[in-house]
Amino acid sequence: MTEQTNPVTGNQSIISIRGLTKTYKGGHQALKGIDLEIREGEILALLGPNGAGKTTLISTICGLVTPSSGSVTVGGHDIIKDYRATRSLIGLVPQELTLGAFDVVKDTVRFSRGLFGMPPDEAKLDALLGDLSLLDKKNAIVSRLSGGMKRRVLIAKALSHEPRVLFLDEPTAGVDVELRKDMWKLVEKLRQDGVTIILTTHYIEEAEEIADRVGVISDGRLLVIDDKVNLMNSLGRKQLTVELKSAIDVLPESLEKFDLELSSDGQRLTYTYDTKSERTGITALLQAVSDEGFGLKDLNTSQSSLEDIFVNLVHSEGGKSQS
């Protein structure tokens, strides 16, 4: 089988998902017609509230959950017909710390490599443990490691068979900020080595920091997926805050056409505008403010964050579900 090319970007897609649905016993529909092309070598962040379907989607691609309908291919191989081939291409780091309490770090990583039929290679395992700052812990008992170190061991297990795709399901949940930033550096290094990375996260700043593209899932549907910068430009808002020298009680009629928000203390006017428009209206607004005789104390602009976009998308869809 041949890998498909993304029809929009022209880049090669390593994962192709078409019309994917999943309905569990009892009738709950966790996935509702997901269509998605994941590009080789990219970092894709999947955002969504609890129960949105993120984990079900990952579990289906990894062959842990059987889809109700639709198709998924990884590296050109169907996840059902060519299960062994697709599973060997994938590394999965689950949310839960699923490790044997009395396992030795290097033994558990070595065992994972062997499960996929990879030949022993102590040098590669040492290099992998070194990249994860685990080399000095390779002979340690897993139960004696900190939560952050245990999560690093999970990543080492997932990478032990040299997969082309790595899924990180809430990889930094419960770890401190410093370790989270170390993880981000590791993810970037893996991408430079050609690994495609898909991560789910509740930390919006994680997506802003490292992702190339961002997808938002709610109630089993993929609401939007786009390059991070495009998403923030097209769905984000830019605002101008005009701080007045003296408070006003109401907006004069001359300013009503600008659709301004007057702060509760009467000292700030907030104007939302489209940065892509030929005319933003800012010049006309400032002239109108001046004509009214209002003294200007300060001007500030702000761009909506990825978190604002995420919250607005999910809120507008009324995305409440459980998976």
Coordinates of C-alpha atoms in Angstrom, one line a residue:
M1 CA 0.0 0.0 0.0
T2 CA 1.1 3.5 -0.7
E3 CA 0.8 6.5 1.7
Q4 CA -1.6 9.1 0.6
T5 CA -0.8 12.7 -0.1
N6 CA -2.7 15.5 1.8
P7 CA -4.8 17.1 -1.0
V8 CA -4.7 20.5 0.6
T9 CA -1.0 20.9 1.5
G10 CA 0.6 18.4 -0.9
N11 CA 2.6 17.0 2.0
Q12 CA 2.6 13.3 2.5
S13 CA 0.1 12.0 5.1
I14 CA 1.3 9.3 7.4
I15 CA -2.2 8.9 8.9
S16 CA -5.5 9.1 7.0
I17 CA -8.8 9.0 8.8
R18 CA -12.1 8.8 6.8
G19 CA -15.6 8.9 8.2
L20 CA -14.5 7.4 11.6
T21 CA -17.3 6.6 14.1
K22 CA -17.4 4.8 17.4
T23 CA -20.5 3.8 19.3
Y24 CA -20.0 1.9 22.5
K25 CA -22.4 -0.6 24.0
G26 CA -25.2 1.3 25.6
G27 CA -25.5 3.7 22.6
H28 CA -23.0 6.3 23.5
Q29 CA -21.4 7.7 20.3
A30 CA -17.9 8.8 21.1
L31 CA -16.8 9.6 17.6
K32 CA -19.1 11.1 14.9
G33 CA -17.6 11.0 11.5
I34 CA -14.0 12.2 12.0
D35 CA -12.0 13.0 8.8
L36 CA -8.4 13.9 9.4
E37 CA -5.1 13.8 7.5
I38 CA -2.0 13.9 9.7
R39 CA 1.2 15.0 7.9
E40 CA 4.4 13.1 8.3
G41 CA 6.9 14.9 10.6
E42 CA 4.4 17.4 12.1
I43 CA 3.4 18.0 15.7
L44 CA -0.4 18.0 16.0
A45 CA -2.1 19.0 19.2
L46 CA -5.7 17.8 19.9
L47 CA -7.6 20.0 22.3
G48 CA -11.0 19.3 23.8
P49 CA -12.9 19.1 27.1
N50 CA -13.1 15.9 29.1
G51 CA -15.2 13.4 27.3
A52 CA -14.8 15.0 23.9
G53 CA -13.5 11.9 22.2
K54 CA -9.7 12.5 22.2
T55 CA -8.7 9.3 23.9
T56 CA -11.2 7.3 21.9
L57 CA -9.7 8.7 18.7
I58 CA -6.1 7.9 19.8
S59 CA -7.1 4.4 21.0
T60 CA -8.8 3.6 17.7
I61 CA -5.8 4.7 15.6
C62 CA -3.6 2.6 17.8
G63 CA -5.8 -0.5 17.4
L64 CA -7.0 -0.6 21.0
V65 CA -10.6 0.3 20.2
T66 CA -12.5 -1.2 17.2
P67 CA -14.2 1.5 15.1
S68 CA -17.9 1.2 14.3
S69 CA -17.4 2.5 10.8
G70 CA -15.0 4.4 8.7
S71 CA -11.3 3.7 7.9
V72 CA -7.9 4.5 9.3
T73 CA -4.5 3.9 7.6
V74 CA -1.1 4.4 9.1
G75 CA 1.8 4.5 6.7
G76 CA -0.6 3.3 4.0
H77 CA -1.6 0.2 6.1
D78 CA -5.2 -0.4 7.3
I79 CA -5.3 -0.5 11.1
I80 CA -7.6 -3.6 11.0
K81 CA -6.4 -5.6 8.0
D82 CA -2.7 -4.8 8.7
Y83 CA -2.8 -4.5 12.5
R84 CA 0.8 -5.7 13.1
A85 CA 2.3 -3.4 10.5
T86 CA 0.4 -0.4 11.8
R87 CA 1.1 -1.1 15.4
S88 CA 4.8 -1.4 14.8
L89 CA 4.8 2.1 13.3
I90 CA 3.2 3.6 16.4
G91 CA 4.4 4.4 19.9
L92 CA 1.8 5.3 22.6
V93 CA 2.3 7.0 25.9
P94 CA -1.0 6.6 27.8
Q95 CA -2.4 9.0 30.4
E96 CA -2.1 6.5 33.2
L97 CA 1.3 5.4 34.7
T98 CA 1.0 1.8 33.7
L99 CA 4.3 0.4 34.9
G100 CA 5.3 -2.7 36.9
A101 CA 6.2 -1.6 40.4
F102 CA 9.2 -3.9 40.7
D103 CA 10.5 -3.6 37.1
V104 CA 14.0 -2.2 36.5
V105 CA 14.0 0.7 34.1
K106 CA 16.3 -0.7 31.4
D107 CA 14.7 -4.1 31.6
T108 CA 11.2 -2.8 31.0
V109 CA 12.4 -0.6 28.0
R110 CA 14.3 -3.6 26.6
F111 CA 11.3 -5.8 26.9
S112 CA 9.1 -3.3 25.0
R113 CA 11.6 -3.2 22.2
G114 CA 11.6 -7.0 22.0
L115 CA 7.8 -7.2 21.9
F116 CA 7.9 -5.5 18.5
G117 CA 10.5 -7.9 17.2
M118 CA 13.3 -5.4 17.2
P119 CA 16.8 -6.9 17.7
P120 CA 18.6 -6.1 21.0
D121 CA 20.7 -2.9 20.8
E122 CA 22.1 -1.8 24.1
A123 CA 23.7 1.3 22.6
K124 CA 20.4 2.6 21.2
L125 CA 18.6 1.9 24.5
D126 CA 21.3 3.8 26.4
A127 CA 21.1 6.7 23.9
L128 CA 17.3 6.8 24.3
L129 CA 17.6 6.8 28.1
G130 CA 20.2 9.5 27.9
D131 CA 17.8 11.7 25.8
L132 CA 15.2 11.3 28.5
S133 CA 17.6 12.0 31.3
L134 CA 17.2 8.4 32.5
L135 CA 20.6 7.0 31.9
D136 CA 21.6 7.3 35.6
K137 CA 18.4 5.6 36.5
K138 CA 18.6 2.7 34.2
N139 CA 19.2 0.2 37.0
A140 CA 16.6 1.7 39.3
I141 CA 13.4 0.1 40.4
V142 CA 10.5 1.8 38.7
S143 CA 8.5 2.1 42.0
R144 CA 11.3 4.2 43.5
L145 CA 11.1 6.9 40.8
S146 CA 9.2 10.2 41.0
G147 CA 6.0 10.6 38.9
G148 CA 7.9 12.7 36.3
M149 CA 10.6 10.0 36.0
K150 CA 7.9 7.3 35.6
R151 CA 6.4 9.3 32.8
R152 CA 9.8 9.5 31.1
V153 CA 10.0 5.7 31.4
L154 CA 6.7 5.4 29.6
I155 CA 8.0 7.6 26.8
A156 CA 11.1 5.4 26.6
K157 CA 9.0 2.3 26.3
A158 CA 6.9 3.9 23.5
L159 CA 10.1 4.9 21.6
S160 CA 12.0 1.7 22.2
H161 CA 11.0 0.1 18.9
E162 CA 11.8 3.3 16.9
P163 CA 8.2 4.1 15.7
R164 CA 7.5 6.7 13.1
V165 CA 4.4 8.0 14.9
L166 CA 4.2 8.9 18.6
F167 CA 1.0 9.5 20.5
L168 CA 1.2 11.4 23.8
D169 CA -2.1 11.3 25.7
E170 CA -1.9 14.1 28.3
P171 CA 1.9 13.6 28.6
T172 CA 2.5 16.3 31.1
A173 CA -0.5 15.8 33.4
G174 CA 0.6 16.0 37.0
V175 CA 4.2 17.0 36.3
D176 CA 5.9 20.3 37.3
V177 CA 6.5 23.2 35.0
E178 CA 10.2 22.5 34.6
L179 CA 9.7 18.9 33.6
R180 CA 7.0 20.0 31.2
K181 CA 9.4 22.3 29.4
D182 CA 11.9 19.4 29.3
M183 CA 9.2 17.3 27.6
W184 CA 8.6 20.1 25.0
K185 CA 12.3 20.1 24.2
L186 CA 12.2 16.3 23.8
V187 CA 9.2 16.5 21.5
E188 CA 11.0 19.0 19.3
K189 CA 14.1 16.8 19.1
L190 CA 11.9 13.8 18.1
R191 CA 10.3 15.9 15.3
Q192 CA 13.8 16.8 14.0
D193 CA 14.5 13.1 13.9
G194 CA 11.4 12.6 11.6
V195 CA 8.9 11.3 14.2
T196 CA 5.3 12.5 13.7
I197 CA 3.8 13.5 17.1
I198 CA 0.2 13.7 18.1
L199 CA -0.6 15.0 21.6
T200 CA -3.7 15.6 23.6
T201 CA -3.4 18.2 26.3
H202 CA -5.4 20.3 28.7
Y203 CA -2.6 22.8 28.8
I204 CA -3.3 25.3 26.0
E205 CA 0.1 26.8 26.4
E206 CA 1.5 23.4 25.4
A207 CA -0.2 23.6 22.0
E208 CA 0.9 27.2 21.6
E209 CA 4.5 26.4 22.4
I210 CA 5.2 23.3 20.3
A211 CA 2.4 22.4 17.9
D212 CA 2.4 23.0 14.1
R213 CA -1.3 22.4 13.8
V214 CA -4.2 22.4 16.3
G215 CA -7.4 20.5 16.2
V216 CA -10.3 21.0 18.5
I217 CA -12.6 18.1 19.3
S218 CA -15.9 18.4 21.1
D219 CA -18.8 15.9 21.5
G220 CA -17.1 13.4 19.2
R221 CA -16.7 15.9 16.3
L222 CA -13.6 17.6 14.9
L223 CA -14.7 21.2 15.1
V224 CA -11.7 22.7 13.4
I225 CA -8.1 21.9 12.4
D226 CA -5.6 24.3 11.0
D227 CA -2.1 25.5 11.3
K228 CA -1.7 27.2 14.7
V229 CA -0.9 30.6 13.2
N230 CA -3.7 30.5 10.7
L231 CA -6.2 29.4 13.4
M232 CA -5.2 32.3 15.7
N233 CA -5.3 34.8 12.9
S234 CA -8.7 33.6 11.4
L235 CA -10.6 32.9 14.6
G236 CA -8.7 35.2 17.0
R237 CA -9.8 38.7 17.9
K238 CA -7.7 41.8 18.2
Q239 CA -8.8 44.5 20.7
L240 CA -7.9 48.1 21.2
T241 CA -8.4 49.5 24.7
V242 CA -8.8 53.3 24.9
E243 CA -8.2 54.6 28.4
L244 CA -9.8 57.9 29.1
K245 CA -8.4 60.7 31.4
S246 CA -11.9 61.2 32.8
A247 CA -14.7 58.7 33.3
I248 CA -17.9 58.9 31.3
D249 CA -21.4 57.6 32.2
V250 CA -22.7 56.6 28.8
L251 CA -21.4 56.4 25.2
P252 CA -22.3 59.5 23.1
E253 CA -24.3 58.8 19.9
S254 CA -21.2 59.6 17.8
L255 CA -19.4 56.5 19.2
E256 CA -22.3 54.0 19.1
K257 CA -21.6 52.9 15.5
F258 CA -18.2 51.5 16.6
D259 CA -19.8 48.8 18.8
L260 CA -17.7 49.7 21.8
E261 CA -17.7 48.2 25.3
L262 CA -17.6 50.8 28.1
S263 CA -16.0 49.5 31.3
S264 CA -18.0 49.6 34.6
D265 CA -15.9 52.4 35.9
G266 CA -16.4 54.5 32.7
Q267 CA -12.7 55.0 32.0
R268 CA -12.0 52.4 29.3
L269 CA -13.5 51.8 25.8
T270 CA -12.8 48.4 24.2
Y271 CA -13.0 48.1 20.5
T272 CA -12.8 44.7 18.7
Y273 CA -11.7 44.6 15.1
D274 CA -10.6 42.4 12.3
T275 CA -6.9 42.7 11.5
K276 CA -7.4 41.3 8.0
S277 CA -9.9 44.0 7.0
E278 CA -8.8 46.7 4.6
R279 CA -10.0 49.3 7.1
T280 CA -9.9 48.5 10.9
G281 CA -11.8 51.7 11.8
I282 CA -9.2 52.6 14.4
T283 CA -8.4 56.0 12.9
A284 CA -12.0 57.0 12.6
L285 CA -12.6 55.8 16.2
L286 CA -9.8 57.9 17.6
Q287 CA -10.9 60.9 15.6
A288 CA -14.5 60.5 17.0
V289 CA -13.2 60.2 20.6
S290 CA -11.1 63.4 20.0
D291 CA -14.1 65.2 18.5
E292 CA -16.1 64.5 21.7
G293 CA -13.4 66.2 23.7
F294 CA -12.4 63.1 25.6
G295 CA -8.8 63.2 26.8
L296 CA -6.8 60.0 26.0
K297 CA -4.7 58.6 28.9
D298 CA -3.4 55.4 27.2
L299 CA -3.9 52.9 24.3
N300 CA -3.4 49.2 24.4
T301 CA -3.9 46.4 21.9
S302 CA -4.3 42.7 22.7
Q303 CA -4.7 39.5 20.6
S304 CA -6.9 36.7 21.7
S305 CA -5.0 33.5 22.7
L306 CA -5.5 30.0 21.6
E307 CA -7.3 29.4 24.9
D308 CA -9.9 32.0 24.0
I309 CA -10.4 30.4 20.6
F310 CA -10.8 27.0 22.2
V311 CA -13.3 28.1 24.8
N312 CA -15.3 30.0 22.2
L313 CA -15.5 27.1 19.8
V314 CA -16.5 24.6 22.4
H315 CA -19.0 27.0 24.0
S316 CA -20.6 27.8 20.6
E317 CA -21.0 24.0 19.8
G318 CA -22.4 23.3 23.3
G319 CA -19.9 20.4 23.4
K320 CA -20.9 18.3 26.4
S321 CA -20.2 14.6 26.1
Q322 CA -18.4 11.8 27.7
S323 CA -16.1 9.2 26.1

